[in-house]
Every structure is written in structure tokens, then in C-alpha cells.
Amino acid sequence: MDTLATYALRLGDDSLIAGQRLGEWCGHAPALEVDLSLANVALDQIGQATHFLALAGEIEGQGRDADKLAFHRDVMDFTNCLLVEQPNGDFAQTIARLFLFSHYQELVFAALATSKDAHFAAIAAKAVKEVAYHATLASDWVVRLGDGTEESRARMVAGLDWMWRFVDELFVMDEVDTAALAAGVGIDKAALRGAWDQRIDAVLADANLARPAARRPVLGGRVGRHSEHLGHILSEMQFLQRAYPGATW
Amino acid sequence: MSDASKEWPLWEVFVRGKGGLSHRHVGSVHAADAKMAVEHARDTYTRRMEGVSLWVLPSSAITASDPGDAAALFEPAEDKVYRHPTFYKIPDGITHI
């Protein structure tokens, strides 16, 4: 795949795996209204994935559409960041993941909306409104749980602690990112770190939570080195198209 | 959640369909406070572009008329047809009145 196709693929895989993972809550959330909230967010993410994967397939020019890319790639071909494939755990752990990821996505899409490439810019401009709501929703829950009862606070701390080692990977600029940036299409993710830190710290302060202790970062998602969790996500997500190739309804 | 006292309080949800229309009651949500109620209302009742504005208010803030008083409250209006503004022509193109 060429650089820009890979670039679109990464954006699509982030949203796809985030949405698939979050969708696991459907029917299991603590309250009916929360069930709908999480499902709405997951559907927004799947929608973003559809656009970015379709764009990746178009740039690649090998006849692969969004479905082909989503359902007929193996785990090592997925380029999502490790954060989005992490287990849901309890509600607080899920909120921790959505909180860290949606603030990152909001900054990414806001920057990408000014891309020289009209396709990337259009998808980002639509998605930035969606993820702004995700970030508000997740931040709200971080404050409620962090500044809530002793138990909710302990769970929020544990959730953030679990997810924190996957944060640094979000802002890494490798050769694909650098080339996409040089082409005027991609964005400088490393430059977003300061703004992200400020947003996260402001919410944590509201929630009376300390920033988790720095950990040795785990990297590798962008080049297909995933945790054991992604394989399980794919086995469920891809089952139908693997068992009945081309099935439609 | 079987213990009713641990349930989040109930909020009534009103949606304005589009500019110019009034907010209409659409249902209710459970939420811990007003902010959460707006989020839940948004996620429950405006997922299919139903609205441009939301109101929520605590269900407990509503005082309802007593069904037992219905006869005294409403029946006296039955024979006062002259109170209906039915003698005006409504111009074409006015859809909400």
C-alpha cells in the first residue's frame, strides 16, 4: 500500500476497532440511557471507519472496498493504535479508554479538516463534530466517577492506569506520518500532545484525580504488532463474512 | 436496580423539532442531574435528527390536574363553540398553527 492509502487505513482502523469494542456494551450498560449513549458513540466511530476505509481502498486502487478491508484482513494487517483494542473491563475502564481516545481524535480531526486533500478534509470535518460530543460525554463521566463514591473513584483510577501506557503511541510520527505530513495531507500528531495534555489535565483536576504515573509506553499497533485482544475482536467481527463470504442482507 | 431509591430520578424531555415550532413532550429519561439528563435526552430522542433544541425538567416538578376533577375542569367548555376561532381563513402554505 502506498503512504496515503496506509494513512487512511490507520485512521479507519482506529475508528473501526474503537467502535467494535465499544459496541460490545450494547445490551449490557448500567442503564438503558447509557446503553444508547455508548451505542451511539460506537456507531459514529463505525461510520468514520466506513469513510476512511473506503478512501484507503480507493487510493490503493486494487478493488478493495471498506467491507473487504474490515472483514478480510488478518490481525497483523490491522494498523489501529493499541489503545482502542484494550478490553472494556468495567464501565470506568471503558470510559477511561473513550476519554483518552476521543480527546485525541478531536484534535486529530480538527487539524485534518484543513488537509490539502479534500477527501481527508471532508471526512474529518464531519467526524470532528461527532468526537467533540464523545469527548464531552467521556469527560463528564470521568468527573462523575472520579469525584463520586470511594468505589467509583477507585475504579476510575484503575481504568486510567490500565490505559495510560498506550497513550504515547498515539502521538508517534513514523515514516508514514512524516511522508503524509510532507505531502500536505497528513497532520503533525506530535504537535498535538501539548493540547491533549492540557485537556486531559483539566478534566482530571475537575475529577480530583491525579495523572497516572508515567509507564514504559507500549508501541507497535501501527505496524501490526498487537496485543492478544485484537484477535478476539476480529474473530467476532469477521465471523460472518469469513463463514459466508459476500453474504448481504 | 431493584431498589427504587437507588434509581436515578426521572426527567421529562421536550424537543423542538425545528425553528418556529414549540417544544413538544416526547418522553422521559432517568439521569442523576440536569446535565446528564440533557445528554441522555440527546442520545435517546434526537438520534434521527428529530430536534434542534432540548428541554429537560424533573418529573417531580410537574403538577398535574386531578382526573377526578375532569368534569368540572373541562366539560363547561363543551358548549362554547364561539370560543373557537374557526371563522378565519387560513392562508395557503401555513402548516403550523
Short mmCIF file of C-alpha atoms in Angstrom, two decimals:
data_model
loop_
_atom_site.label_atom_id
_atom_site.label_comp_id
_atom_site.label_asym_id
_atom_site.label_seq_id
_atom_site.Cartn_x
_atom_site.Cartn_y
_atom_site.Cartn_z
CA MET A 1 0.00 0.00 0.00
CA ASP A 2 1.25 3.47 -0.69
CA THR A 3 1.69 6.08 2.00
CA LEU A 4 -1.64 7.87 1.74
CA ALA A 5 -3.59 4.62 1.50
CA THR A 6 -1.86 3.43 4.67
CA TYR A 7 -2.57 6.79 6.27
CA ALA A 8 -6.30 6.45 5.56
CA LEU A 9 -6.21 2.82 6.68
CA ARG A 10 -4.76 3.77 10.07
CA LEU A 11 -7.45 6.38 10.67
CA GLY A 12 -10.11 3.89 9.61
CA ASP A 13 -8.73 1.06 11.75
CA ASP A 14 -8.62 3.30 14.83
CA SER A 15 -12.29 4.16 14.45
CA LEU A 16 -13.32 0.64 13.43
CA ILE A 17 -11.75 -1.18 16.36
CA ALA A 18 -12.82 1.54 18.81
CA GLY A 19 -16.40 1.20 17.57
CA GLN A 20 -16.43 -2.58 17.53
CA ARG A 21 -15.02 -2.70 21.06
CA LEU A 22 -17.44 -0.12 22.42
CA GLY A 23 -20.32 -1.89 20.67
CA GLU A 24 -19.77 -4.87 22.96
CA TRP A 25 -21.60 -2.87 25.64
CA CYS A 26 -24.81 -2.94 23.63
CA GLY A 27 -27.43 -4.51 25.89
CA HIS A 28 -25.06 -4.60 28.89
CA ALA A 29 -24.65 -0.98 30.00
CA PRO A 30 -25.55 0.04 33.57
CA ALA A 31 -28.72 1.85 32.45
CA LEU A 32 -30.86 1.90 29.33
CA GLU A 33 -29.91 5.53 28.61
CA VAL A 34 -26.19 4.76 28.96
CA ASP A 35 -26.64 1.78 26.67
CA LEU A 36 -27.96 4.13 24.00
CA SER A 37 -25.17 6.66 24.62
CA LEU A 38 -22.43 4.08 24.15
CA ALA A 39 -24.11 2.51 21.13
CA ASN A 40 -24.46 5.96 19.53
CA VAL A 41 -20.77 6.66 20.03
CA ALA A 42 -19.83 3.25 18.64
CA LEU A 43 -21.99 3.84 15.57
CA ASP A 44 -20.35 7.23 14.98
CA GLN A 45 -16.97 5.51 15.08
CA ILE A 46 -18.06 2.74 12.69
CA GLY A 47 -19.31 5.46 10.35
CA GLN A 48 -15.92 7.19 10.42
CA ALA A 49 -14.28 3.84 9.73
CA THR A 50 -16.50 3.26 6.71
CA HIS A 51 -15.42 6.57 5.18
CA PHE A 52 -11.70 6.19 5.87
CA LEU A 53 -11.53 2.55 4.81
CA ALA A 54 -13.41 3.31 1.59
CA LEU A 55 -10.90 6.09 0.95
CA ALA A 56 -7.97 3.74 1.67
CA GLY A 57 -9.34 1.22 -0.81
CA GLU A 58 -9.88 3.92 -3.41
CA ILE A 59 -6.33 5.25 -3.10
CA GLU A 60 -4.95 1.71 -3.18
CA GLY A 61 -6.84 1.02 -6.40
CA GLN A 62 -6.94 -2.78 -6.03
CA GLY A 63 -10.73 -3.01 -5.88
CA ARG A 64 -10.96 -3.42 -2.11
CA ASP A 65 -13.90 -1.56 -0.55
CA ALA A 66 -14.47 -0.73 3.11
CA ASP A 67 -16.11 -4.10 3.84
CA LYS A 68 -13.29 -6.01 2.20
CA LEU A 69 -10.75 -4.12 4.30
CA ALA A 70 -12.73 -4.54 7.51
CA PHE A 71 -13.68 -8.19 7.18
CA HIS A 72 -10.95 -9.80 5.10
CA ARG A 73 -7.68 -8.76 6.69
CA ASP A 74 -5.78 -10.71 9.31
CA VAL A 75 -4.77 -9.34 12.65
CA MET A 76 -1.23 -8.41 11.59
CA ASP A 77 -2.60 -6.26 8.76
CA PHE A 78 -4.54 -4.05 11.16
CA THR A 79 -2.93 -0.69 11.86
CA ASN A 80 -5.01 0.67 14.73
CA CYS A 81 -3.37 2.08 17.84
CA LEU A 82 -3.19 -0.36 20.75
CA LEU A 83 -5.39 1.83 22.95
CA VAL A 84 -8.62 1.13 21.08
CA GLU A 85 -8.31 -2.66 21.26
CA GLN A 86 -7.92 -2.73 25.05
CA PRO A 87 -10.61 -4.66 26.94
CA ASN A 88 -13.75 -2.89 28.12
CA GLY A 89 -13.21 -4.09 31.69
CA ASP A 90 -15.76 -2.36 33.90
CA PHE A 91 -17.65 0.79 32.93
CA ALA A 92 -14.89 3.04 34.33
CA GLN A 93 -12.20 1.29 32.29
CA THR A 94 -14.27 1.74 29.13
CA ILE A 95 -14.81 5.42 29.97
CA ALA A 96 -11.06 5.82 30.54
CA ARG A 97 -10.34 4.50 27.05
CA LEU A 98 -13.03 6.63 25.40
CA PHE A 99 -11.85 9.70 27.33
CA LEU A 100 -8.21 9.42 26.25
CA PHE A 101 -9.08 8.42 22.69
CA SER A 102 -11.88 10.88 21.91
CA HIS A 103 -9.83 13.89 23.00
CA TYR A 104 -7.03 12.64 20.75
CA GLN A 105 -9.48 12.13 17.88
CA GLU A 106 -10.97 15.58 18.30
CA LEU A 107 -7.55 17.21 17.96
CA VAL A 108 -6.63 14.95 15.03
CA PHE A 109 -9.81 15.62 13.09
CA ALA A 110 -9.76 19.36 13.79
CA ALA A 111 -6.26 19.50 12.28
CA LEU A 112 -7.06 17.09 9.45
CA ALA A 113 -10.10 19.14 8.45
CA THR A 114 -7.64 21.66 6.95
CA SER A 115 -5.83 18.99 4.92
CA LYS A 116 -4.89 19.83 1.36
CA ASP A 117 -6.63 16.61 0.31
CA ALA A 118 -10.35 17.31 0.00
CA HIS A 119 -11.34 13.70 0.84
CA PHE A 120 -9.45 13.57 4.12
CA ALA A 121 -10.62 17.08 4.99
CA ALA A 122 -14.29 16.31 4.33
CA ILE A 123 -14.36 13.15 6.45
CA ALA A 124 -12.51 14.90 9.27
CA ALA A 125 -14.80 17.93 9.18
CA LYS A 126 -17.84 15.70 9.64
CA ALA A 127 -16.21 13.49 12.27
CA VAL A 128 -14.88 16.31 14.43
CA LYS A 129 -18.43 17.24 15.48
CA GLU A 130 -19.13 13.65 16.48
CA VAL A 131 -15.97 13.19 18.51
CA ALA A 132 -16.41 16.56 20.23
CA TYR A 133 -19.56 15.10 21.75
CA HIS A 134 -17.77 11.83 22.61
CA ALA A 135 -15.08 13.82 24.42
CA THR A 136 -17.68 15.81 26.37
CA LEU A 137 -19.59 12.69 27.31
CA ALA A 138 -16.50 10.77 28.40
CA SER A 139 -15.06 13.74 30.32
CA ASP A 140 -18.36 14.14 32.12
CA TRP A 141 -18.24 10.52 33.24
CA VAL A 142 -14.59 10.79 34.32
CA VAL A 143 -15.61 13.63 36.65
CA ARG A 144 -18.71 11.80 37.92
CA LEU A 145 -16.81 8.62 38.68
CA GLY A 146 -13.55 10.23 39.82
CA ASP A 147 -15.33 12.70 42.09
CA GLY A 148 -18.04 10.21 43.07
CA THR A 149 -18.00 7.48 45.69
CA GLU A 150 -14.95 5.73 47.06
CA GLU A 151 -15.67 2.75 44.83
CA SER A 152 -16.32 4.71 41.62
CA ARG A 153 -13.12 6.67 42.23
CA ALA A 154 -11.06 3.52 42.76
CA ARG A 155 -12.46 2.06 39.54
CA MET A 156 -11.77 5.24 37.56
CA VAL A 157 -8.19 5.33 38.83
CA ALA A 158 -7.70 1.66 37.89
CA GLY A 159 -9.21 2.23 34.44
CA LEU A 160 -6.95 5.18 33.65
CA ASP A 161 -4.00 3.24 34.99
CA TRP A 162 -4.71 0.36 32.62
CA MET A 163 -4.97 2.60 29.54
CA TRP A 164 -2.17 5.05 30.27
CA ARG A 165 0.72 3.03 28.78
CA PHE A 166 -0.97 3.17 25.36
CA VAL A 167 -1.11 6.98 25.21
CA ASP A 168 2.37 7.73 23.87
CA GLU A 169 1.77 5.63 20.77
CA LEU A 170 -1.00 8.00 19.68
CA PHE A 171 1.47 10.84 19.09
CA VAL A 172 4.34 8.92 17.45
CA MET A 173 5.32 10.20 14.00
CA ASP A 174 6.79 7.34 11.94
CA GLU A 175 7.82 7.41 8.27
CA VAL A 176 4.22 7.10 7.02
CA ASP A 177 3.11 10.04 9.17
CA THR A 178 6.10 12.13 8.18
CA ALA A 179 5.59 11.45 4.48
CA ALA A 180 1.85 12.22 4.70
CA LEU A 181 2.66 15.46 6.51
CA ALA A 182 5.27 16.40 3.91
CA ALA A 183 2.68 15.78 1.18
CA GLY A 184 0.41 18.36 2.83
CA VAL A 185 -2.23 15.71 3.51
CA GLY A 186 -1.40 14.41 6.96
CA ILE A 187 -1.04 16.21 10.25
CA ASP A 188 1.70 16.59 12.85
CA LYS A 189 0.41 14.35 15.65
CA ALA A 190 3.42 15.03 17.86
CA ALA A 191 2.48 18.71 17.88
CA LEU A 192 -0.95 17.86 19.32
CA ARG A 193 0.47 16.37 22.52
CA GLY A 194 0.61 19.65 24.43
CA ALA A 195 -3.03 20.49 23.73
CA TRP A 196 -4.06 16.94 24.59
CA ASP A 197 -2.20 17.05 27.91
CA GLN A 198 -3.93 20.31 28.80
CA ARG A 199 -7.38 18.92 28.05
CA ILE A 200 -6.77 15.72 29.99
CA ASP A 201 -5.23 17.51 32.96
CA ALA A 202 -8.14 19.97 33.16
CA VAL A 203 -10.69 17.14 33.36
CA LEU A 204 -8.58 15.15 35.84
CA ALA A 205 -8.34 18.25 38.03
CA ASP A 206 -12.14 18.58 37.91
CA ALA A 207 -12.42 14.95 38.90
CA ASN A 208 -9.93 15.32 41.75
CA LEU A 209 -7.76 12.68 40.12
CA ALA A 210 -4.01 12.66 39.72
CA ARG A 211 -2.46 11.97 36.34
CA PRO A 212 -1.44 8.28 36.28
CA ALA A 213 2.25 7.62 36.89
CA ALA A 214 4.33 7.51 33.72
CA ARG A 215 4.80 3.99 32.41
CA ARG A 216 7.03 2.47 29.81
CA PRO A 217 4.99 3.07 26.65
CA VAL A 218 3.83 0.12 24.56
CA LEU A 219 4.08 0.66 20.80
CA GLY A 220 3.58 -1.41 17.66
CA GLY A 221 -0.07 -1.17 16.63
CA ARG A 222 0.68 0.91 13.54
CA VAL A 223 2.87 -1.85 12.11
CA GLY A 224 0.62 -4.73 13.10
CA ARG A 225 2.17 -5.77 16.43
CA HIS A 226 -0.98 -6.06 18.51
CA SER A 227 -1.98 -7.26 21.94
CA GLU A 228 -3.72 -10.64 22.18
CA HIS A 229 -7.03 -8.80 22.48
CA LEU A 230 -7.34 -7.74 18.84
CA GLY A 231 -7.55 -11.33 17.52
CA HIS A 232 -10.61 -11.94 19.69
CA ILE A 233 -12.27 -8.74 18.47
CA LEU A 234 -11.69 -9.77 14.85
CA SER A 235 -12.90 -13.34 15.36
CA GLU A 236 -16.27 -11.95 16.41
CA MET A 237 -16.38 -9.02 13.96
CA GLN A 238 -15.27 -11.05 10.93
CA PHE A 239 -17.03 -14.34 11.67
CA LEU A 240 -20.00 -13.84 9.38
CA GLN A 241 -18.05 -12.70 6.33
CA ARG A 242 -15.46 -15.44 6.85
CA ALA A 243 -18.07 -18.17 7.22
CA TYR A 244 -20.35 -16.86 4.46
CA PRO A 245 -18.16 -14.77 2.14
CA GLY A 246 -20.09 -12.00 0.41
CA ALA A 247 -23.23 -12.50 2.49
CA THR A 248 -25.56 -9.48 2.41
CA TRP A 249 -28.88 -8.58 3.98
CA MET B 1 -31.51 -1.66 40.37
CA SER B 2 -34.50 -3.26 42.08
CA ASP B 3 -34.26 -0.81 44.97
CA ALA B 4 -36.27 2.14 43.70
CA SER B 5 -34.47 4.63 45.94
CA LYS B 6 -31.20 3.89 44.10
CA GLU B 7 -32.68 4.69 40.70
CA TRP B 8 -31.73 7.94 39.06
CA PRO B 9 -34.60 10.45 39.18
CA LEU B 10 -36.93 10.80 36.23
CA TRP B 11 -36.81 13.77 33.82
CA GLU B 12 -39.37 14.80 31.23
CA VAL B 13 -37.95 15.53 27.79
CA PHE B 14 -39.19 18.18 25.35
CA VAL B 15 -37.88 18.50 21.81
CA ARG B 16 -38.19 21.45 19.43
CA GLY B 17 -38.48 19.85 16.01
CA LYS B 18 -37.37 22.92 14.09
CA GLY B 19 -37.13 26.64 14.47
CA GLY B 20 -40.53 28.26 14.97
CA LEU B 21 -42.21 25.22 16.49
CA SER B 22 -42.75 24.89 20.21
CA HIS B 23 -41.03 22.24 22.32
CA ARG B 24 -43.09 19.07 22.43
CA HIS B 25 -43.13 16.43 25.13
CA VAL B 26 -41.57 13.25 23.73
CA GLY B 27 -40.96 11.06 26.76
CA SER B 28 -38.70 10.72 29.76
CA VAL B 29 -35.22 9.60 30.80
CA HIS B 30 -33.50 8.65 34.03
CA ALA B 31 -30.47 10.76 35.00
CA ALA B 32 -28.54 11.79 38.08
CA ASP B 33 -28.72 15.51 37.32
CA ALA B 34 -29.78 18.04 34.68
CA LYS B 35 -26.56 17.83 32.67
CA MET B 36 -26.78 14.05 32.41
CA ALA B 37 -30.47 14.35 31.59
CA VAL B 38 -29.70 16.54 28.56
CA GLU B 39 -27.09 14.03 27.37
CA HIS B 40 -29.48 11.12 27.83
CA ALA B 41 -32.28 13.02 26.14
CA ARG B 42 -29.99 13.77 23.21
CA ASP B 43 -28.94 10.14 22.88
CA THR B 44 -32.43 8.74 23.38
CA TYR B 45 -34.70 11.11 21.48
CA THR B 46 -32.69 13.01 18.83
CA ARG B 47 -30.73 10.21 17.17
CA ARG B 48 -32.68 10.53 13.94
CA MET B 49 -32.43 14.29 13.55
CA GLU B 50 -35.69 14.89 15.41
CA GLY B 51 -34.62 18.12 17.03
CA VAL B 52 -32.84 21.45 17.13
CA SER B 53 -33.34 22.12 20.84
CA LEU B 54 -33.97 20.15 24.02
CA TRP B 55 -35.59 20.89 27.35
CA VAL B 56 -35.49 18.59 30.36
CA LEU B 57 -37.18 19.13 33.66
CA PRO B 58 -37.58 16.99 36.76
CA SER B 59 -40.76 14.95 36.51
CA SER B 60 -41.37 15.79 40.17
CA ALA B 61 -41.73 19.47 39.20
CA ILE B 62 -44.89 18.75 37.26
CA THR B 63 -48.22 19.32 38.98
CA ALA B 64 -50.98 17.50 37.16
CA SER B 65 -54.71 18.09 37.23
CA ASP B 66 -56.73 15.50 39.10
CA PRO B 67 -58.58 13.15 36.71
CA GLY B 68 -61.46 13.21 39.20
CA ASP B 69 -61.90 16.93 38.52
CA ALA B 70 -62.10 16.44 34.76
CA ALA B 71 -65.82 17.07 34.60
CA ALA B 72 -65.61 20.38 36.45
CA LEU B 73 -62.48 21.49 34.65
CA PHE B 74 -63.19 20.63 31.04
CA GLU B 75 -66.85 19.93 30.36
CA PRO B 76 -68.06 23.53 30.81
CA ALA B 77 -66.10 24.40 27.63
CA GLU B 78 -68.04 21.91 25.54
CA ASP B 79 -70.92 24.18 24.56
CA LYS B 80 -68.89 27.35 23.99
CA VAL B 81 -68.26 26.94 20.26
CA TYR B 82 -67.91 30.69 19.89
CA ARG B 83 -64.53 30.39 21.59
CA HIS B 84 -63.12 28.52 18.60
CA PRO B 85 -61.51 30.83 16.04
CA THR B 86 -62.95 28.80 13.20
CA PHE B 87 -64.33 31.73 11.24
CA TYR B 88 -60.97 32.87 9.90
CA LYS B 89 -59.50 31.78 6.59
CA ILE B 90 -56.03 30.25 7.00
CA PRO B 91 -53.77 31.29 4.12
CA ASP B 92 -52.28 28.54 1.96
CA GLY B 93 -48.82 27.46 3.00
CA ILE B 94 -49.33 27.95 6.72
CA THR B 95 -48.72 24.47 8.07
CA HIS B 96 -48.26 25.02 11.79
CA ILE B 97 -50.95 27.00 13.57
#
